[in-house]
Short mmCIF file of C-alpha atoms in Angstrom, two decimals:
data_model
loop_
_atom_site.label_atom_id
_atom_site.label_comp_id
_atom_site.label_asym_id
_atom_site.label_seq_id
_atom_site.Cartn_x
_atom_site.Cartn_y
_atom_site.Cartn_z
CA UNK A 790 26.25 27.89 11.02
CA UNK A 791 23.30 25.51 11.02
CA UNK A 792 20.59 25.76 8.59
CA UNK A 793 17.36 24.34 7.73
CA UNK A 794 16.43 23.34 4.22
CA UNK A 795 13.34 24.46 2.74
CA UNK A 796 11.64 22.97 -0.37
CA UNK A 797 8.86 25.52 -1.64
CA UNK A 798 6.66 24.50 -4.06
CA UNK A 799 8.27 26.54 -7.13
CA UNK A 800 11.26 24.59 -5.72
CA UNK A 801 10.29 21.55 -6.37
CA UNK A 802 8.55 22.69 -9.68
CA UNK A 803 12.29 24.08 -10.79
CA UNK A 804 13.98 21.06 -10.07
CA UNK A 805 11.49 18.70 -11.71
CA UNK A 806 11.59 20.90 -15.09
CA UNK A 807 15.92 20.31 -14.72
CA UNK A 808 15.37 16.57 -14.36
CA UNK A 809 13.00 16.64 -16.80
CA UNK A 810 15.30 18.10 -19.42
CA UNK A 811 18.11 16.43 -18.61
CA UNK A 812 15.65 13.25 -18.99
CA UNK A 813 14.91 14.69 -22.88
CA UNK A 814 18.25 15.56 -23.46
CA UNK A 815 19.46 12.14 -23.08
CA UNK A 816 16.47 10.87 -24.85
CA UNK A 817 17.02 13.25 -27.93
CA UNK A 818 20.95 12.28 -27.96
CA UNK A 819 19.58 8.47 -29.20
CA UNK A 820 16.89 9.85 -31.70
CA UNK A 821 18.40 10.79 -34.90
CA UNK A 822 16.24 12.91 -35.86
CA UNK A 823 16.23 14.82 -32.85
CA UNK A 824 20.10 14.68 -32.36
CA UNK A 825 20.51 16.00 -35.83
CA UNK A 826 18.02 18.96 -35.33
CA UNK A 827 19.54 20.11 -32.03
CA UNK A 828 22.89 19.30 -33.82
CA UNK A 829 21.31 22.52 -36.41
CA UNK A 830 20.97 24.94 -33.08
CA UNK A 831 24.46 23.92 -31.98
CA UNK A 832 25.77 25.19 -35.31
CA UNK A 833 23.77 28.24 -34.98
CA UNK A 834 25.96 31.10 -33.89
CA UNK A 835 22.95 33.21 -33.13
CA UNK A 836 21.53 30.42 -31.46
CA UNK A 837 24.43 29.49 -29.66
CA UNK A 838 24.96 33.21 -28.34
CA UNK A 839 20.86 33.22 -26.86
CA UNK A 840 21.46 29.87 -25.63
CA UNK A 841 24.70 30.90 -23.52
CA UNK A 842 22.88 34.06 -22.21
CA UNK A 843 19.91 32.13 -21.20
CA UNK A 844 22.04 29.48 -19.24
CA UNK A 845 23.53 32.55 -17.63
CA UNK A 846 19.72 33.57 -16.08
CA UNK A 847 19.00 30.21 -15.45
CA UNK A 848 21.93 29.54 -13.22
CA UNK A 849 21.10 32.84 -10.99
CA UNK A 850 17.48 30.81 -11.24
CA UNK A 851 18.51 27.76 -9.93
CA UNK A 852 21.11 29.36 -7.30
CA UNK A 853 18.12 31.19 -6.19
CA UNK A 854 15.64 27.90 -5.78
CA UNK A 855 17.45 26.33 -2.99
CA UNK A 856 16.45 27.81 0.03
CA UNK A 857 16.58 27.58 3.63
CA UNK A 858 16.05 29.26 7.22
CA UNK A 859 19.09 30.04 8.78
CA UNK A 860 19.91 29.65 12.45
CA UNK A 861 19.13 32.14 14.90
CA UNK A 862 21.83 33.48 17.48
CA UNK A 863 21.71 31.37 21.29
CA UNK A 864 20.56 32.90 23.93
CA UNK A 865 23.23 33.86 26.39
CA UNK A 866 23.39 31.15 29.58
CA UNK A 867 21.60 28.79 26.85
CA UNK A 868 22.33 25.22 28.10
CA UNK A 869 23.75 22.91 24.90
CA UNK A 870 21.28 20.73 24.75
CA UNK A 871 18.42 23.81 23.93
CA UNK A 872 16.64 23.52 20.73
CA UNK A 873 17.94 25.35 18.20
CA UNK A 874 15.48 28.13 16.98
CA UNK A 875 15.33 29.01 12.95
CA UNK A 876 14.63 32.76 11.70
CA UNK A 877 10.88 33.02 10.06
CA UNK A 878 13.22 34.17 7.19
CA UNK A 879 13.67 32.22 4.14
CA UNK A 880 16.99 33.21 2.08
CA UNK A 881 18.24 31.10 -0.94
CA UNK A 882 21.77 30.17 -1.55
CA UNK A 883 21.86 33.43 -3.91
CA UNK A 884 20.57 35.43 -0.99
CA UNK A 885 24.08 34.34 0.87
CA UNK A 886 26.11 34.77 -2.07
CA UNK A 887 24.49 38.49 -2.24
CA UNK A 888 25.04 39.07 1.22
CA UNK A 889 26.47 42.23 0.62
CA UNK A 890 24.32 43.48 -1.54
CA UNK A 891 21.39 42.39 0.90
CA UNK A 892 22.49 44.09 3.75
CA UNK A 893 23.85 46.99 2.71
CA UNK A 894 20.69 49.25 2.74
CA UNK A 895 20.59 52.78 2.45
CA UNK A 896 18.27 55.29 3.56
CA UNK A 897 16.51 55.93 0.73
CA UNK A 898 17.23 56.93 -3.37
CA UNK A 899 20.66 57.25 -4.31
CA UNK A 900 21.70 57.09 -7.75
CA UNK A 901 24.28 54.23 -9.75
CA UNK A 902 27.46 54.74 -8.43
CA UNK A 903 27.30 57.66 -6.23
CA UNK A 904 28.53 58.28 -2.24
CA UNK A 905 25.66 61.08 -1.43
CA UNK A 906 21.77 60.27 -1.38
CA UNK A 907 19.18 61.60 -3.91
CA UNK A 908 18.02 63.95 -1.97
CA UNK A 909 18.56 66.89 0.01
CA UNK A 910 18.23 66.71 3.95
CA UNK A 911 18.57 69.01 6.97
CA UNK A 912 22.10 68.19 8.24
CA UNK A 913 24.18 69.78 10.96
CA UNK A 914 27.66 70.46 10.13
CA UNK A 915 30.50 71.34 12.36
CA UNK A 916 32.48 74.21 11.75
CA UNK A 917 35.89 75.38 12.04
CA UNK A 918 35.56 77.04 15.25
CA UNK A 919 33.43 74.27 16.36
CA UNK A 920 30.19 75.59 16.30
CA UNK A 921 27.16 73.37 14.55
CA UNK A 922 25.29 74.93 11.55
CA UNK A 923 21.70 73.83 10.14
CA UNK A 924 21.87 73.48 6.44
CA UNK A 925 20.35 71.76 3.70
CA UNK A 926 22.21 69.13 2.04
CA UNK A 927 22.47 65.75 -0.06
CA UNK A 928 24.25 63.61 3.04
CA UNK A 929 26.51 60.75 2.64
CA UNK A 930 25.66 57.15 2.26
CA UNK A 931 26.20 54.70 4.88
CA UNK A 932 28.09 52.00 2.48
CA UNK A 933 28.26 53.72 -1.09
CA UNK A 934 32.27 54.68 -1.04
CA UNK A 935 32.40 54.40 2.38
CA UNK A 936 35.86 53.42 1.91
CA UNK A 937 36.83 56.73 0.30
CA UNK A 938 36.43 58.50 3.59
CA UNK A 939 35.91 62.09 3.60
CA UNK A 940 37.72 62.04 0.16
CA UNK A 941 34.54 61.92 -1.97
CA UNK A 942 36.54 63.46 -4.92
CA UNK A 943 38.59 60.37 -5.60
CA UNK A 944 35.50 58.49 -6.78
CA UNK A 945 35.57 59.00 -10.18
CA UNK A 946 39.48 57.41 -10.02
CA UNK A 947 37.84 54.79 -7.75
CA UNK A 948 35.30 53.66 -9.77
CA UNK A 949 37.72 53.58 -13.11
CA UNK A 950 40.56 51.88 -11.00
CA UNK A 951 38.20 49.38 -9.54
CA UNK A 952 36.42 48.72 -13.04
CA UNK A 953 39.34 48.33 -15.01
CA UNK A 954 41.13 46.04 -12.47
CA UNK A 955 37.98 43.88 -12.09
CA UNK A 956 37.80 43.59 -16.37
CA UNK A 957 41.75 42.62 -16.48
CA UNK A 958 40.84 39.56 -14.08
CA UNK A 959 37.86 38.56 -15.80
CA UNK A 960 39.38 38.69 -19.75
CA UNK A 961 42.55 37.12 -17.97
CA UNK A 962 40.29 34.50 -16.92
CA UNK A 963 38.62 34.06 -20.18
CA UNK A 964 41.26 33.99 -22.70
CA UNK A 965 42.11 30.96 -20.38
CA UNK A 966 39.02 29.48 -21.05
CA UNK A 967 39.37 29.98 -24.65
CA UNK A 968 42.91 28.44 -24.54
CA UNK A 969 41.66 25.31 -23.20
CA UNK A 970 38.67 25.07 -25.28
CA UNK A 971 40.83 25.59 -27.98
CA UNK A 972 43.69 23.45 -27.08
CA UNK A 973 41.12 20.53 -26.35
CA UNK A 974 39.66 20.22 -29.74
CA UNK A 975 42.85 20.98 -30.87
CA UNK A 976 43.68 16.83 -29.44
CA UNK A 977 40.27 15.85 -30.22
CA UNK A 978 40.92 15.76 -33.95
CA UNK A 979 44.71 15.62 -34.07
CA UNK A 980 46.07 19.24 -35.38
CA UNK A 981 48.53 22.24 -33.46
CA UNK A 982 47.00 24.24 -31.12
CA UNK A 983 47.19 27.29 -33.24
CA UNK A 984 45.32 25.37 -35.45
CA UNK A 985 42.66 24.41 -33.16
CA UNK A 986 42.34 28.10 -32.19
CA UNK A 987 42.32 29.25 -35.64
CA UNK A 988 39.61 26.74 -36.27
CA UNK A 989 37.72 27.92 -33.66
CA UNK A 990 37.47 31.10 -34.17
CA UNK A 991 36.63 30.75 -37.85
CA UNK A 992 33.52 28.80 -37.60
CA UNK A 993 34.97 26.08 -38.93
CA UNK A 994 33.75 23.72 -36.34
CA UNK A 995 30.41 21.28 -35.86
CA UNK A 996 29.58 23.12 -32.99
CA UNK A 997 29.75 27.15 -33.06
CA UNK A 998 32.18 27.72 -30.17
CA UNK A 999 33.14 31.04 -31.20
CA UNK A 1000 29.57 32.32 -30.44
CA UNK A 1001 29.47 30.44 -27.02
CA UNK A 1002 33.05 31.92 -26.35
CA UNK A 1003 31.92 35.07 -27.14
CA UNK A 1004 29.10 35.38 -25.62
CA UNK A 1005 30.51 33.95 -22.37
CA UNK A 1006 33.05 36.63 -22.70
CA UNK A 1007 30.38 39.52 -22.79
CA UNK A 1008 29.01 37.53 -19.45
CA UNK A 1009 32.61 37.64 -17.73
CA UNK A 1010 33.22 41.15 -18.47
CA UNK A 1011 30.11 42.33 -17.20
CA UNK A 1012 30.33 40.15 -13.71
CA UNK A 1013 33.97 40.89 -13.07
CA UNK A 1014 33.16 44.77 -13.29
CA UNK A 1015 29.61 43.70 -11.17
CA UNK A 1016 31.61 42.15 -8.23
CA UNK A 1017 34.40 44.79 -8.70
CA UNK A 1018 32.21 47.48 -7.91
CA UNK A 1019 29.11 46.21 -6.00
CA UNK A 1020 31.33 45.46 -3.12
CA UNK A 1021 32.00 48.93 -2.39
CA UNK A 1022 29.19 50.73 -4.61
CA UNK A 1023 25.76 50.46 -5.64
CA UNK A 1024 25.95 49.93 -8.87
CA UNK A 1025 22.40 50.12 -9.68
CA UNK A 1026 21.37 52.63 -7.26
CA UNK A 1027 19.07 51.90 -4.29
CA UNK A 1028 15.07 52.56 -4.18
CA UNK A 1029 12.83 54.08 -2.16
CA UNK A 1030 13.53 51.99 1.17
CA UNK A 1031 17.15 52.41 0.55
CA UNK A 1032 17.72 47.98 -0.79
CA UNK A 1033 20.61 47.76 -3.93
CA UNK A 1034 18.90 47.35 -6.74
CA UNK A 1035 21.23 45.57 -8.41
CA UNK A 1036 20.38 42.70 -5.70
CA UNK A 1037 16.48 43.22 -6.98
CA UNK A 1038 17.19 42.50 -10.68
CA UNK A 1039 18.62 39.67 -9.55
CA UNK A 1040 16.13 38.12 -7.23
CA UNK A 1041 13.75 39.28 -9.87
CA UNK A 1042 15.16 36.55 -12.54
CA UNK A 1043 14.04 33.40 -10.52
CA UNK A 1044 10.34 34.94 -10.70
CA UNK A 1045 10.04 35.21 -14.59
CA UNK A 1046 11.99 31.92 -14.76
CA UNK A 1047 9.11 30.15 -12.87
CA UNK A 1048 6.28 32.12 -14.90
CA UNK A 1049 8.07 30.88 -18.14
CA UNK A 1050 8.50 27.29 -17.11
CA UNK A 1051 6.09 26.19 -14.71
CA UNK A 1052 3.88 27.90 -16.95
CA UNK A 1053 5.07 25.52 -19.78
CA UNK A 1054 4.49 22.61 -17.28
CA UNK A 1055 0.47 23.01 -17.12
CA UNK A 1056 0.19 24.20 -20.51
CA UNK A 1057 2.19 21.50 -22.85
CA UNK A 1058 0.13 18.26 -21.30
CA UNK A 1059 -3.54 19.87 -22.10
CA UNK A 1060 -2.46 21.60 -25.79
CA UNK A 1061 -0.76 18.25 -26.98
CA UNK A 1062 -3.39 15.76 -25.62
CA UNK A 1063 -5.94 17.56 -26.67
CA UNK A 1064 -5.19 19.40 -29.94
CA UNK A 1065 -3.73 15.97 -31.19
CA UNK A 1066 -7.26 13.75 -30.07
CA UNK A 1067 -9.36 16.34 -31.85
CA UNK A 1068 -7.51 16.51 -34.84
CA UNK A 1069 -7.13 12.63 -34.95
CA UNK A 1070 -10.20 11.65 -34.09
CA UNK A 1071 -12.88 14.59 -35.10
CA UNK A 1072 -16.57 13.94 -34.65
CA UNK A 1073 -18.18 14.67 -31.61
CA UNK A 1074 -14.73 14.90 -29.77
CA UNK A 1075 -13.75 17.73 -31.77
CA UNK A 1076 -16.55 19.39 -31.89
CA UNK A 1077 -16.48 19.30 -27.60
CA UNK A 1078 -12.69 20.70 -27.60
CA UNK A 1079 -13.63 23.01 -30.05
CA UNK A 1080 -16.61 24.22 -27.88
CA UNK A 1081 -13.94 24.23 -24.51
CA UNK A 1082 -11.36 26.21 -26.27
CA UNK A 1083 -13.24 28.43 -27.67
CA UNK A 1084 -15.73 29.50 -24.98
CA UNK A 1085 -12.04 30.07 -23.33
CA UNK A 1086 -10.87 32.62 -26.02
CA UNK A 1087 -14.29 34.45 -25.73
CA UNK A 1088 -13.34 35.22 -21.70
CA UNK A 1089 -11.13 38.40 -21.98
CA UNK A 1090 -7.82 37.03 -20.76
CA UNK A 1091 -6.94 40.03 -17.88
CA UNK A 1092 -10.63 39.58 -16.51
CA UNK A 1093 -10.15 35.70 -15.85
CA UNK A 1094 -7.05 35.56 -14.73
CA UNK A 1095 -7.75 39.02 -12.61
CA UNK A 1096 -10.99 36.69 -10.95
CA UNK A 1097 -8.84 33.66 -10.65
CA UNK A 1098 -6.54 35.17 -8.90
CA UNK A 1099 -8.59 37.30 -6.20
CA UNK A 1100 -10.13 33.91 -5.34
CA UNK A 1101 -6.84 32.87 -4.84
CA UNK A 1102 -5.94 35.51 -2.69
CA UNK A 1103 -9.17 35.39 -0.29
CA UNK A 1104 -8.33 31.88 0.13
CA UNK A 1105 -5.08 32.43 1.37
CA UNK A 1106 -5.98 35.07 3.63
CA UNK A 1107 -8.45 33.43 5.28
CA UNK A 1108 -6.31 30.52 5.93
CA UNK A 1109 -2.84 31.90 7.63
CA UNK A 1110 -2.18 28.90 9.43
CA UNK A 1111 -1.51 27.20 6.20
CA UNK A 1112 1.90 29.37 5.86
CA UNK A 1113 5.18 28.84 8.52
CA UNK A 1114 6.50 31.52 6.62
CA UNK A 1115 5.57 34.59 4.41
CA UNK A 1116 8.22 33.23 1.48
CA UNK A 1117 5.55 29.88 1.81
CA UNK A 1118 2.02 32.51 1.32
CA UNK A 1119 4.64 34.19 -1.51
CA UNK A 1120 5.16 31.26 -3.41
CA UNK A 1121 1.95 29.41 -3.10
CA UNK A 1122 0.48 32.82 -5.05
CA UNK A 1123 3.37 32.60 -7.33
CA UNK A 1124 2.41 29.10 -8.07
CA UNK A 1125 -1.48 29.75 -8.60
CA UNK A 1126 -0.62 32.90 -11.12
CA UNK A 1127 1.28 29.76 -12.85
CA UNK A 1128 -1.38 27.40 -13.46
CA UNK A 1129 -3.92 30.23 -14.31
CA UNK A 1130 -1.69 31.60 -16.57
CA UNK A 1131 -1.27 27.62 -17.76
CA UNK A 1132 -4.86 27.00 -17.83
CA UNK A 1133 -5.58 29.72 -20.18
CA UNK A 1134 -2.97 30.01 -22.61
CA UNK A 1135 -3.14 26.33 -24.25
CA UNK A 1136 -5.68 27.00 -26.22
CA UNK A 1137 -3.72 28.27 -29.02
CA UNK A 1138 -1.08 25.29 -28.62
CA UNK A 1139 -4.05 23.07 -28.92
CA UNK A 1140 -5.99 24.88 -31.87
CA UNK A 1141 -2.33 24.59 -34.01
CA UNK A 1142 -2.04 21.27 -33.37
CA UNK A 1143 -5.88 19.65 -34.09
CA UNK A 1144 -5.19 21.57 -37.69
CA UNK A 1145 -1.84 19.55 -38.09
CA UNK A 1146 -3.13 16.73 -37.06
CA UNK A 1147 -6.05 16.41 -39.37
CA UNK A 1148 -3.69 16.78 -42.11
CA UNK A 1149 -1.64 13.96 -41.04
CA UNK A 1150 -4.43 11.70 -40.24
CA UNK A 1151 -4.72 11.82 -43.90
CA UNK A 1152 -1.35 10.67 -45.38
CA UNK A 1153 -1.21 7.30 -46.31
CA UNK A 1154 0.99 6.06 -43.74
CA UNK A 1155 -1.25 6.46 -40.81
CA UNK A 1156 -4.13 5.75 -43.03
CA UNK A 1157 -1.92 2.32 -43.91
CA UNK A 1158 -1.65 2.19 -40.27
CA UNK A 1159 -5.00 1.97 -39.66
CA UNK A 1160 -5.43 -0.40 -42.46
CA UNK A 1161 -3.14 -2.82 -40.15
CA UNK A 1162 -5.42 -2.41 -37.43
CA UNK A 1163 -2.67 -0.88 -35.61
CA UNK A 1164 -4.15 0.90 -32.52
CA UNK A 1165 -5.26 4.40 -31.98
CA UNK A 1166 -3.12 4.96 -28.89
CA UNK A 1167 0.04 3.69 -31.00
CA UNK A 1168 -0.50 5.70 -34.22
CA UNK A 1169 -0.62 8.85 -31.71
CA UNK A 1170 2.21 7.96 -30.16
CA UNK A 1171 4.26 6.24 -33.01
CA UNK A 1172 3.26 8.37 -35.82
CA UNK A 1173 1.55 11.85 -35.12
CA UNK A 1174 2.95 13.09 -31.89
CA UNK A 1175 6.96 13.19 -33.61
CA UNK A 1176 5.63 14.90 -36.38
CA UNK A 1177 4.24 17.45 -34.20
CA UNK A 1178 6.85 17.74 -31.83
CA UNK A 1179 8.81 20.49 -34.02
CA UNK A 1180 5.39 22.62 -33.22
CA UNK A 1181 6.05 21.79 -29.73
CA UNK A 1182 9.38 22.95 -29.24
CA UNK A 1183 8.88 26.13 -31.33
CA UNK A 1184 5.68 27.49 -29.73
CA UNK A 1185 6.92 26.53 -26.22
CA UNK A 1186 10.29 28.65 -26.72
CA UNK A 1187 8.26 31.19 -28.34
CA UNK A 1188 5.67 31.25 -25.28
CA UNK A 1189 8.14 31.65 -22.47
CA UNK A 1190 9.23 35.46 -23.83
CA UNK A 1191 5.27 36.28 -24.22
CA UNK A 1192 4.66 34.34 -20.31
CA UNK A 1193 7.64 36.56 -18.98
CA UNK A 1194 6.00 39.84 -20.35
CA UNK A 1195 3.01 39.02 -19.29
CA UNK A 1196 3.82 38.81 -15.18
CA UNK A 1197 5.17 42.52 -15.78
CA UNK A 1198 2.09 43.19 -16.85
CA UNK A 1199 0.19 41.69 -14.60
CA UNK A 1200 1.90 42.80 -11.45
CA UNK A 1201 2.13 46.37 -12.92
CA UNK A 1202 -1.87 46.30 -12.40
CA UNK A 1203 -2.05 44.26 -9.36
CA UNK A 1204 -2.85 40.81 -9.70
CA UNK A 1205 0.42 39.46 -10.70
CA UNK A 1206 2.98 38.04 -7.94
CA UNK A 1207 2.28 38.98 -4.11
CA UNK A 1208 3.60 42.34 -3.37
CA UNK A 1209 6.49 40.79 -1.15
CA UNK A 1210 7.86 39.23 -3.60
CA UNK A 1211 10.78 40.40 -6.25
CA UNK A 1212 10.04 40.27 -9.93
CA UNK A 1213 10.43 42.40 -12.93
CA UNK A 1214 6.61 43.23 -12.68
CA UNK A 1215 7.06 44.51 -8.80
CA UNK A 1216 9.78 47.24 -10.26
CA UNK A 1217 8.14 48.52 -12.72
CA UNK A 1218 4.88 49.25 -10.78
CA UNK A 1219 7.22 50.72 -7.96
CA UNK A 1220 8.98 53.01 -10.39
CA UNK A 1221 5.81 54.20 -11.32
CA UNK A 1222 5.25 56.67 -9.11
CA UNK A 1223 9.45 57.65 -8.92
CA UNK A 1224 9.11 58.84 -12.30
CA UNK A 1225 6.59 61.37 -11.63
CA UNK A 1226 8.55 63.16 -9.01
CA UNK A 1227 11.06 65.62 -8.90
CA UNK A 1228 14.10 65.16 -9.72
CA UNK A 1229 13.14 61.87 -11.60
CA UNK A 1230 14.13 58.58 -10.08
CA UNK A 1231 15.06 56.12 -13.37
CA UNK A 1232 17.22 53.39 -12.08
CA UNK A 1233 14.83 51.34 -11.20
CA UNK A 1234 12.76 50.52 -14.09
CA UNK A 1235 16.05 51.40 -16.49
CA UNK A 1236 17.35 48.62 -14.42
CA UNK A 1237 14.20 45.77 -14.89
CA UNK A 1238 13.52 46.82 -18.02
CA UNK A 1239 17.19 46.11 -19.44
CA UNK A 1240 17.21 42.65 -17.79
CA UNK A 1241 13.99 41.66 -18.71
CA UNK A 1242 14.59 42.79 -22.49
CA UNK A 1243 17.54 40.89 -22.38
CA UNK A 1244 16.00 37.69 -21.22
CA UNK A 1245 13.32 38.08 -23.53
CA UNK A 1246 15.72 39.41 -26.73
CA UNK A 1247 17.28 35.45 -25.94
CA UNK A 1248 14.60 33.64 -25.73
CA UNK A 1249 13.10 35.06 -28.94
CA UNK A 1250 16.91 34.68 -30.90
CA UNK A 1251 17.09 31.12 -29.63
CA UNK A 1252 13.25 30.56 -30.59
CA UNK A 1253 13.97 31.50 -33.97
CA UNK A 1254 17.30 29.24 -33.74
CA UNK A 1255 15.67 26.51 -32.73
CA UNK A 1256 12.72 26.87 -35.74
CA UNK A 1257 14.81 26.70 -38.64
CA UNK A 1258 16.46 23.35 -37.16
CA UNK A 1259 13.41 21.69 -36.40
CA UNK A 1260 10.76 23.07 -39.04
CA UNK A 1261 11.35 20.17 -41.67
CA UNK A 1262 10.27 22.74 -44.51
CA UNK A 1263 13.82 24.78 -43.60
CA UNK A 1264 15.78 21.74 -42.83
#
């Protein structure tokens, strides 16, 4: 079926941050120093492990950042030559891998793995003698074990037969993996295969393959029994308005990825150029960053970013006709929260690196530098800024855990992401009010909460990985 592409801004945000780290990965591989560091996290098992998991959240992320509109149905005696009309509906290439799991909505609250809703209804049943009878009842779900017929008491077997079928597949599929990883370095340096898979699973290799195996096994598991199940269950439950919420978790992953690195994007230009020109050059210049970052910390962070963002919002609703679509009005607030977010957390970036950088103006080879009459530009560039960038890296990993905890906050109160659109945040401020009632509805933030401690359990694991490799006082 036709489709037309559509390049949001967060898209294009996404795909410039990929480009850009494939850029610095290439550029790192011919810097010794560099090559050698990330050579450290690549012998990190722990490391490794985070590393893996995050790759796993940033594929869903990237899956999920290539959208388009797909084609709407002809209209019968249309003549061939018609234009073709596009839904107003903007679905990513996750959104048709999900199909399933989009579609298939419920009525309202059922629980993880269960073929009856939450709660009770007025039903009529049919009895024997073919009469109907009013009655109070928890009634079946449309799709959850619809296969199972009127045989709801096989579901336990189900489920188990399904799981276990789906987790054969997947560790059949993995041990292949770890044949051929095995088998490959095996040839690369020359020894039996048994050998290469002892080897590997020893640690006795430059690059810790046994945690990326391992890891990627945990990830395997889990999606075989996922895709076992969530084609004939919801395995997550459904909310209020009846939509999987495995599918939400999901969709919520691309949103905390953008917050995290778009974030990153506005913040790491501002806190390197101008923590590194204060500390270099002091005086008056100092003194006026000084007096800009500070009058910034003095602003309670919620109230700014609470103002910045109503502005925001009045601006957008006063001007529909800027938006084709409401994933375009969506993402253009998504994108704002970004740069506020950006525009206010650099100034502890900044303030680490003006008190690094007046220590290094003073060792004697920039002040032998400057002796040389070797340009200011040049001894930032040549000397200071690599010194720094293991300051960089760490409080930029660090940062992306605090910047994904913070859109859950901020769209628990109501000025994070717009309310149409998926994110960790969004569930928990939904399930705020399902906890409160009776019986208790848990799924839902059980569900965001897991994910988004996991994401956030990597990114701090591989944070700490990737300090001890580049912190020259622990290398």
């Amino acid at each position: 079926m036709p489709i037309q592409p559509v390049l949001l801004w967060s898209d294009f945000f996404i795909w410039l941050l990929v480009a850009a780290g494939v850029g610095a990965a290439w550029w790192s591989a011919r810097q010794p120093l560099l090559a050698a560091a990330w050579g450290r996290v690549g012998h990190n098992r722990v490391g490794v492990a985070a590393a893996t998991l995050l790759a796993a959240f940033a594929l869903v992320g990237l899956l999920d950042s290539l959208h388009y509109r797909p084609q709407l149905p002809a209209k019968a005696g249309a003549s061939p030559g018609e234009k073709i009309n596009y839904s107003v509906e903007v679905l990513s290439l996750l959104d048709g891998l999900l199909t399933p799991l989009r579609t298939r909505v419920e009525k309202t609250y059922s629980e993880p793995l269960a073929t009856r809703a939450y709660a009770k209804e007025m039903m009529e049943v049919r009895q024997e003698d073919g009469s109907l009878r009013t009655l109070r009842d928890y009634p079946r779900l449309r799709f959850g074990g619809a296969a199972l017929g009127a045989d709801e008491v096989r579901a336990p077997a189900d489920i188990a037969g399904r799981a276990l079928r789906a987790l054969l597949a997947g560790v059949v599929g993995w041990l292949a993996l770890c044949a051929l990883v095995s088998g490959r370095l095996a040839r690369k340096v020359g020894v039996p295969r048994r050998e290469g898979w002892r080897r590997v699973w020893h640690g006795e290799t430059t690059f810790a393959w046994n945690a990326l195996l391992a890891a990627l096994g945990v990830i395997v598991a889990l999606l075989a029994v996922l895709v076992g199940l969530g084609g004939e269950y919801h395995v997550f439950g459904t909310d209020k308005v009846g939509q999987d919420v495995l599918y939400q978790v999901l969709k919520s992953v691309r949103t905390a990825l953008v917050i995290g690195l778009v974030t990153t994007l506005v913040t790491l230009p501002l806190a390197v150029f101008l923590g590194i020109v204060a500390g270099y050059f002091r005086g008056w210049i100092d003194d006026l960053i000084q007096y800009l970052y500070t009058t910034l910390n003095s602003i309670p962070g919620v109230l700014l970013i609470a103002a910045a963002v109503l502005m925001m919002q009045v601006a957008i609703d006063t001007h529909p006709q800027w938006f084709a679509t409401a994933a375009e009005r969506a993402d253009l607030r998504l994108l704002a929260l970004c740069f506020i977010l950006g525009l206010t957390s650099w100034t502890g970036l900044a303030r680490l690196l003006r008190g690094e950088a007046l220590k290094l103006r003073e060792l004697e080879y920039v002040q032998a530098a400057q002796a040389f009459g070797v340009s200011d530009l040049r001894i930032l560039s040549r000397h200071l800024l690599p010194n720094l960038m293991h300051i960089v890296i760490i409080a930029l990993v660090m940062d992306f855990s605090g910047l994904v905890l913070a859109e859950a906050v901020l769209s628990y109160v109501g000025i994070g992401v717009d309310p149409t659109m998926i994110s960790f945040g969004t569930m928990i401020n939904n399930a705020r009010m399902e906890l409160g009632r009776e019986p208790a509805v848990w799924w839902s933030l059980t569900a965001a909460f897991v994910f988004m401690f996991v994401l956030v359990l990597a990114a701090n694991l591989l944070a700490d990985a990737v300090r001890d490799a580049f912190d020259p006082r622990m290398a």
